[in-house]
Amino acid sequence: MNMAPATLQASAALDVDVFGLDRQAKREWLLHGLQSLTRHHHAHCAPYAAMLDALWRGGSADSLEALPWLPVRLFKQLDLKSVPDDQVLRTLVSSGTTGAAVSRIFLDAETARAQTRALTRIFSHFAGSRRMRMLVVDDDSFLRDRSRFNARAAGILGFSNFGRDHLYLLDEQLQPDWDALAQWLSKAPEEPVLLFGFTFIVWQSFVQAARRDGVELRFPAGSMLVHGGGWKKMDEQKVDNAAYKAALSAAFGIERVHNYYGMVEQVGSIFFECEHGHLHAPAYADVIVRDLQDLAPVENGTVGAIQVLSLLPGSYPGHSLLTEDLGVIHGEDDCPCGRPGKHFGVLGRIRNVEVRGCSDTRTVPTA
């Protein structure tokens, strides 16, 4: 099978260990690959080419920081794809609030495959390759149409591959079935469980619901929760990461809780939280933090807008995106967990920008 240069780039990226490159090797590796993707999308996506020609003089760059980027909200306003319509395997949409525009991300077969492999490799690095029994803290009603996904459905489908004997805990009103959970746990009371859900849904429909209903359940030793999808509603309730983890431990005895940072515009390029509470950039992705006023790169330890880079998007120009999230890079190659590369934190949404629908909201049907 002949693969396009962008697909070859994504495939080659996955031949590198998840955290297997030193600082200089990674910068050279990413710069070469991202330059190739920029040229590819310039040649195959006319709106992207017009923007590059007008704003970036064609997109040439001699450093990661000089690479052209797109504001992430452009995917709400334009259909940006670098493959013919008949090669689009799946269209992902963000979980927009009612009446809000949603991002549309077009995946061909090879890009979808590369993103799935990337997610598998990242998750396995942190959690191991053993497939545990899996509890999904969500409902399964919106997984029935697999040709068009929103962010929640894509996340659930992606992570569900890492578990077995799945139980979906919630009904369509996001209410838990505690009896079903107790029965499910009783079938293998000593086996660790992998729990997955979106940050606010886990809080509202699992932790707070257990308090409301007077439920007392203890999960087997070694169980772990993986969650993501934004902290906006958690911030409103004044619940930070430490309090979140403490609540899971107190309510269910779950000691291993890992957050991740990702977005539908770069599915597969997730940044996973280590044992010390830091988010990490894998070998084929990176982050840059930019000043909120002039968008110049800032030094580590300085808060700014997060830019995300990824070698995976071959079917759409999502390889270099400026998000609407605030973050800070804590350091590089010096996290106590020992993993090389940048480790960082996400501090919330940038004020005075359009609120993007996150995975912690109810699903809004799309035509």
Coordinates of C-alpha atoms in Angstrom, one line a residue:
M1 CA 0.0 0.0 0.0
N2 CA 1.4 3.4 -1.0
M3 CA 1.1 6.0 1.8
A4 CA 1.2 9.7 1.5
P5 CA 4.1 11.6 3.0
A6 CA 2.0 12.8 5.9
T7 CA 0.9 9.2 6.7
L8 CA 4.5 8.0 6.5
Q9 CA 5.4 10.8 9.0
A10 CA 2.8 9.7 11.5
S11 CA 3.8 6.0 11.1
A12 CA 7.5 6.8 11.6
A13 CA 6.7 8.9 14.7
L14 CA 5.1 5.8 16.3
D15 CA 8.4 3.9 15.8
V16 CA 10.0 6.1 18.5
D17 CA 9.6 5.2 22.2
V18 CA 7.0 7.3 23.9
F19 CA 9.6 9.0 26.0
G20 CA 12.7 7.8 24.1
L21 CA 14.3 11.0 22.7
D22 CA 16.5 13.4 24.5
R23 CA 15.9 17.2 24.2
Q24 CA 17.9 18.0 21.1
A25 CA 17.0 14.8 19.2
K26 CA 13.3 15.5 19.9
R27 CA 13.5 19.1 18.7
E28 CA 15.2 18.0 15.5
W29 CA 12.7 15.1 15.0
L30 CA 9.7 17.3 15.6
L31 CA 10.9 20.2 13.5
H32 CA 11.6 18.0 10.5
G33 CA 8.2 16.2 10.7
L34 CA 6.2 19.3 11.4
Q35 CA 7.8 21.1 8.5
S36 CA 6.9 18.1 6.3
L37 CA 3.3 18.3 7.5
T38 CA 3.1 22.0 6.9
R39 CA 4.1 21.5 3.3
H40 CA 1.7 18.6 2.9
H41 CA -1.3 20.6 4.2
H42 CA -0.3 23.7 2.2
A43 CA -0.4 21.5 -0.9
H44 CA -3.7 19.8 -0.2
C45 CA -5.8 22.2 1.9
A46 CA -6.6 25.4 0.0
P47 CA -7.9 27.4 2.9
Y48 CA -4.8 26.5 5.0
A49 CA -2.5 27.4 2.1
A50 CA -4.2 30.8 1.7
M51 CA -3.7 31.6 5.4
L52 CA -0.1 30.5 5.3
D53 CA 0.7 32.5 2.2
A54 CA -1.0 35.6 3.7
L55 CA 0.3 35.4 7.3
W56 CA 3.3 33.2 7.4
R57 CA 4.9 33.7 4.0
G58 CA 4.5 30.0 3.1
G59 CA 5.2 28.6 6.5
S60 CA 9.0 28.0 6.5
A61 CA 10.5 27.9 10.0
D62 CA 13.9 27.2 11.5
S63 CA 12.6 26.3 15.0
L64 CA 9.6 24.8 16.7
E65 CA 8.7 28.2 18.1
A66 CA 8.7 29.7 14.6
L67 CA 6.3 27.1 13.0
P68 CA 3.0 28.5 11.8
W69 CA 0.0 27.7 13.9
L70 CA -3.8 27.9 13.6
P71 CA -6.1 29.2 16.4
V72 CA -8.1 26.1 17.5
R73 CA -11.5 27.9 17.0
L74 CA -10.9 28.0 13.2
F75 CA -12.1 24.4 13.1
K76 CA -15.5 25.7 14.2
Q77 CA -15.6 28.1 11.3
L78 CA -14.0 26.2 8.4
D79 CA -14.0 22.7 7.1
L80 CA -10.3 22.1 7.0
K81 CA -9.1 18.8 5.5
S82 CA -6.3 17.7 3.3
V83 CA -7.9 14.6 1.8
P84 CA -10.7 14.1 -0.7
D85 CA -14.2 13.7 0.7
D86 CA -14.3 10.0 -0.4
Q87 CA -11.3 9.3 1.9
V88 CA -12.9 10.7 5.0
L89 CA -13.5 7.7 7.3
R90 CA -14.9 9.6 10.3
T91 CA -15.9 13.1 11.3
L92 CA -15.3 14.1 14.9
V93 CA -17.2 17.0 16.4
S94 CA -16.5 18.8 19.7
S95 CA -19.2 18.7 22.4
G96 CA -20.6 22.1 21.9
T97 CA -23.0 23.8 24.2
T98 CA -26.5 24.4 22.9
G99 CA -26.5 26.7 19.9
A100 CA -22.7 27.0 19.8
A101 CA -20.6 26.1 16.8
V102 CA -18.7 22.8 17.0
S103 CA -15.3 21.9 15.7
R104 CA -15.3 19.4 12.8
I105 CA -12.3 17.1 12.4
F106 CA -11.9 14.9 9.3
L107 CA -10.0 11.6 9.7
D108 CA -8.9 9.3 7.0
A109 CA -8.2 5.7 7.7
E110 CA -4.4 6.1 8.2
T111 CA -4.7 9.1 10.5
A112 CA -7.3 7.4 12.6
R113 CA -5.1 4.3 12.8
A114 CA -2.1 6.4 13.8
Q115 CA -4.0 8.2 16.5
T116 CA -5.4 5.0 17.9
R117 CA -1.9 3.5 18.0
A118 CA -0.5 6.6 19.7
L119 CA -3.2 6.6 22.4
T120 CA -2.5 2.9 23.0
R121 CA 1.3 3.5 23.4
I122 CA 0.9 6.4 25.8
F123 CA -1.7 4.7 27.9
S124 CA 0.4 1.5 28.1
H125 CA 3.4 3.4 29.2
F126 CA 1.6 4.7 32.3
A127 CA -0.8 1.8 33.0
G128 CA 0.8 -1.3 31.6
S129 CA -0.4 -3.6 28.9
R130 CA -2.7 -5.7 31.0
R131 CA -6.4 -5.3 30.1
M132 CA -8.3 -4.7 33.3
R133 CA -12.1 -4.9 33.9
M134 CA -13.4 -1.5 32.9
L135 CA -16.0 0.8 34.4
V136 CA -17.1 3.6 32.1
V137 CA -18.6 6.5 34.2
D138 CA -20.9 7.5 31.4
D139 CA -23.8 6.2 29.3
D140 CA -23.4 4.4 26.0
S141 CA -26.3 6.0 24.0
F142 CA -24.2 8.2 21.8
L143 CA -21.9 5.4 20.6
R144 CA -24.4 3.9 18.2
D145 CA -23.5 6.1 15.2
R146 CA -19.8 5.4 14.6
S147 CA -19.6 7.5 11.4
R148 CA -19.9 10.8 13.3
F149 CA -18.5 11.2 16.8
N150 CA -18.4 14.0 19.4
A151 CA -15.5 14.4 21.8
R152 CA -17.1 12.3 24.5
A153 CA -17.9 9.4 22.3
A154 CA -14.4 9.5 20.7
G155 CA -12.8 9.5 24.1
I156 CA -14.9 6.6 25.4
L157 CA -14.3 4.6 22.3
G158 CA -10.5 5.2 22.4
F159 CA -10.0 4.3 26.0
S160 CA -12.5 1.4 26.0
N161 CA -10.0 -0.5 24.0
F162 CA -7.8 -0.8 27.1
G163 CA -10.3 -2.7 29.2
R164 CA -12.6 -5.7 29.1
D165 CA -15.9 -6.8 30.6
H166 CA -17.1 -3.2 30.3
L167 CA -19.9 -1.7 32.4
Y168 CA -21.4 1.6 31.6
L169 CA -22.5 3.0 34.9
L170 CA -24.8 5.9 33.9
D171 CA -28.2 6.1 32.1
E172 CA -29.0 8.8 29.6
Q173 CA -29.8 11.2 32.4
L174 CA -26.3 10.6 33.8
Q175 CA -27.6 8.8 36.9
P176 CA -25.7 5.8 38.2
D177 CA -27.0 2.3 38.6
W178 CA -25.4 1.4 42.0
D179 CA -27.0 -2.1 42.1
A180 CA -25.5 -3.0 38.7
L181 CA -22.1 -1.8 39.8
A182 CA -22.2 -3.8 43.1
Q183 CA -23.2 -6.9 41.2
W184 CA -20.5 -6.3 38.6
L185 CA -17.8 -5.9 41.3
S186 CA -18.9 -9.0 43.1
K187 CA -18.1 -11.2 40.1
A188 CA -14.4 -10.5 40.5
P189 CA -13.9 -8.8 43.9
E190 CA -10.1 -9.0 43.9
E191 CA -9.4 -7.8 40.4
P192 CA -8.3 -4.2 39.8
V193 CA -10.6 -2.1 37.8
L194 CA -9.9 0.6 35.2
L195 CA -12.3 3.5 35.5
F196 CA -12.7 6.0 32.8
G197 CA -14.8 9.2 32.6
F198 CA -14.8 12.9 32.0
T199 CA -13.7 15.1 34.8
F200 CA -16.9 16.8 35.8
I201 CA -19.2 13.8 35.0
V202 CA -17.1 11.6 37.3
W203 CA -17.4 14.3 40.0
Q204 CA -21.1 15.0 39.6
S205 CA -22.5 11.5 38.7
F206 CA -20.1 9.3 40.7
V207 CA -18.5 11.1 43.6
Q208 CA -21.3 13.5 44.5
A209 CA -24.0 11.0 43.6
A210 CA -22.5 8.4 46.0
R211 CA -22.6 11.0 48.7
R212 CA -26.2 11.9 47.9
D213 CA -27.3 8.3 47.8
G214 CA -25.3 7.1 50.8
V215 CA -23.4 4.6 48.7
E216 CA -20.3 3.0 50.2
L217 CA -18.2 1.0 47.7
R218 CA -14.5 0.1 47.8
F219 CA -12.7 -0.8 44.6
P220 CA -10.1 -3.5 44.6
A221 CA -6.4 -2.6 45.3
G222 CA -4.6 -1.4 42.2
S223 CA -7.7 0.1 40.6
M224 CA -7.1 3.3 38.7
L225 CA -9.2 6.2 37.3
V226 CA -8.3 8.0 34.1
H227 CA -10.2 11.2 33.4
G228 CA -10.0 14.3 31.2
G229 CA -12.2 16.9 29.5
G230 CA -11.7 20.2 31.2
W231 CA -11.8 21.8 34.6
K232 CA -14.1 24.7 34.1
K233 CA -17.0 23.4 36.2
M234 CA -14.6 22.0 38.8
D235 CA -13.1 25.5 39.1
E236 CA -16.6 26.9 39.7
Q237 CA -17.0 24.5 42.5
K238 CA -13.5 25.3 43.9
V239 CA -12.3 21.7 43.5
D240 CA -8.6 21.4 42.5
N241 CA -6.7 18.4 41.4
A242 CA -5.6 17.5 44.9
A243 CA -9.1 17.7 46.3
Y244 CA -10.4 15.7 43.4
K245 CA -8.0 12.9 44.1
A246 CA -8.7 13.0 47.8
A247 CA -12.4 12.6 47.2
L248 CA -11.9 9.5 45.0
S249 CA -9.8 8.0 47.7
A250 CA -12.2 8.7 50.4
A251 CA -15.4 7.7 48.5
F252 CA -14.1 4.6 46.8
G253 CA -10.6 3.8 47.9
I254 CA -9.2 4.6 44.5
E255 CA -5.6 5.8 45.0
R256 CA -4.4 5.9 41.3
V257 CA -6.0 8.9 39.6
H258 CA -4.5 10.2 36.4
N259 CA -5.7 13.3 34.5
Y260 CA -4.9 13.9 30.9
Y261 CA -5.0 16.9 28.6
G262 CA -6.2 16.5 25.1
M263 CA -8.7 17.8 22.6
V264 CA -10.8 16.6 19.7
E265 CA -8.7 18.7 17.3
Q266 CA -5.7 16.5 18.1
V267 CA -7.2 13.1 19.2
G268 CA -4.4 10.7 20.0
S269 CA -1.9 13.3 21.0
I270 CA -2.8 13.3 24.7
F271 CA -0.6 14.6 27.5
F272 CA -0.9 12.2 30.4
E273 CA -0.4 13.0 34.1
C274 CA 2.4 11.3 35.9
E275 CA 2.6 10.1 39.5
H276 CA 3.7 13.6 40.6
G277 CA 0.8 15.4 39.0
H278 CA 2.6 16.8 36.0
L279 CA 1.3 16.5 32.4
H280 CA 4.0 15.1 30.0
A281 CA 4.6 15.6 26.2
P282 CA 5.3 12.3 24.4
A283 CA 8.0 12.0 21.7
Y284 CA 5.8 12.9 18.8
A285 CA 4.1 15.9 20.4
D286 CA 5.0 19.0 22.3
V287 CA 3.7 22.2 23.9
I288 CA 4.8 25.8 23.7
V289 CA 3.4 28.5 26.0
R290 CA 3.0 31.9 24.5
D291 CA 2.5 35.4 26.0
L292 CA -1.1 36.5 26.0
Q293 CA -0.3 40.0 24.6
D294 CA 2.2 39.4 21.8
L295 CA 2.1 35.6 21.5
A296 CA 5.8 35.3 21.8
P297 CA 7.1 32.2 23.5
V298 CA 7.7 32.6 27.2
E299 CA 10.2 31.1 29.6
N300 CA 9.4 28.0 31.7
G301 CA 7.4 29.0 34.8
T302 CA 5.5 31.8 33.0
V303 CA 1.8 31.5 32.5
G304 CA 0.5 31.9 28.9
A305 CA -1.6 30.4 26.1
I306 CA -0.9 26.8 25.3
Q307 CA 0.2 25.8 21.8
V308 CA 0.1 22.1 21.0
L309 CA 2.2 20.3 18.3
S310 CA 1.7 16.8 17.0
L311 CA 3.1 14.7 14.2
L312 CA -0.2 12.7 13.8
P313 CA -2.7 14.8 11.9
G314 CA -2.2 13.9 8.3
S315 CA -5.8 14.3 7.0
Y316 CA -6.3 17.8 8.4
P317 CA -4.0 20.7 9.3
G318 CA -4.2 20.2 13.1
H319 CA -0.5 19.6 13.7
S320 CA 0.2 23.1 15.2
L321 CA -2.6 24.7 17.1
L322 CA -2.9 27.6 19.5
T323 CA -5.5 26.7 22.1
E324 CA -7.7 28.8 24.3
D325 CA -6.2 27.3 27.5
L326 CA -3.9 28.8 30.0
G327 CA -0.8 26.8 31.0
V328 CA 2.7 26.8 32.4
I329 CA 5.7 24.7 31.6
H330 CA 7.2 23.6 34.9
G331 CA 10.4 22.3 33.4
E332 CA 12.1 20.0 30.9
D333 CA 13.9 16.7 31.6
D334 CA 13.7 17.3 35.4
C335 CA 10.3 15.9 36.5
P336 CA 10.7 13.7 39.6
C337 CA 9.1 10.8 37.7
G338 CA 12.2 10.6 35.5
R339 CA 10.4 11.0 32.1
P340 CA 12.3 13.2 29.6
G341 CA 10.7 16.1 27.8
K342 CA 8.5 19.0 29.0
H343 CA 6.2 18.6 31.9
F344 CA 3.5 21.2 32.4
G345 CA 0.2 22.2 34.0
V346 CA -3.1 23.5 32.6
L347 CA -4.6 26.3 34.6
G348 CA -8.0 26.8 32.9
R349 CA -9.6 28.8 30.1
I350 CA -8.3 32.1 28.9
R351 CA -10.8 34.8 29.9
N352 CA -12.8 36.8 27.3
V353 CA -12.8 34.1 24.7
E354 CA -15.7 32.1 23.4
V355 CA -16.4 29.2 25.8
R356 CA -15.7 26.0 24.0
G357 CA -18.1 23.1 24.8
C358 CA -16.1 20.5 26.7
S359 CA -16.7 16.9 27.4
D360 CA -18.0 17.7 30.8
T361 CA -21.4 18.9 29.4
R362 CA -24.4 17.0 28.2
T363 CA -24.3 15.8 24.6
V364 CA -26.1 18.0 22.1
P365 CA -27.4 16.1 19.1
T366 CA -25.9 17.3 15.8
A367 CA -27.5 16.9 12.4

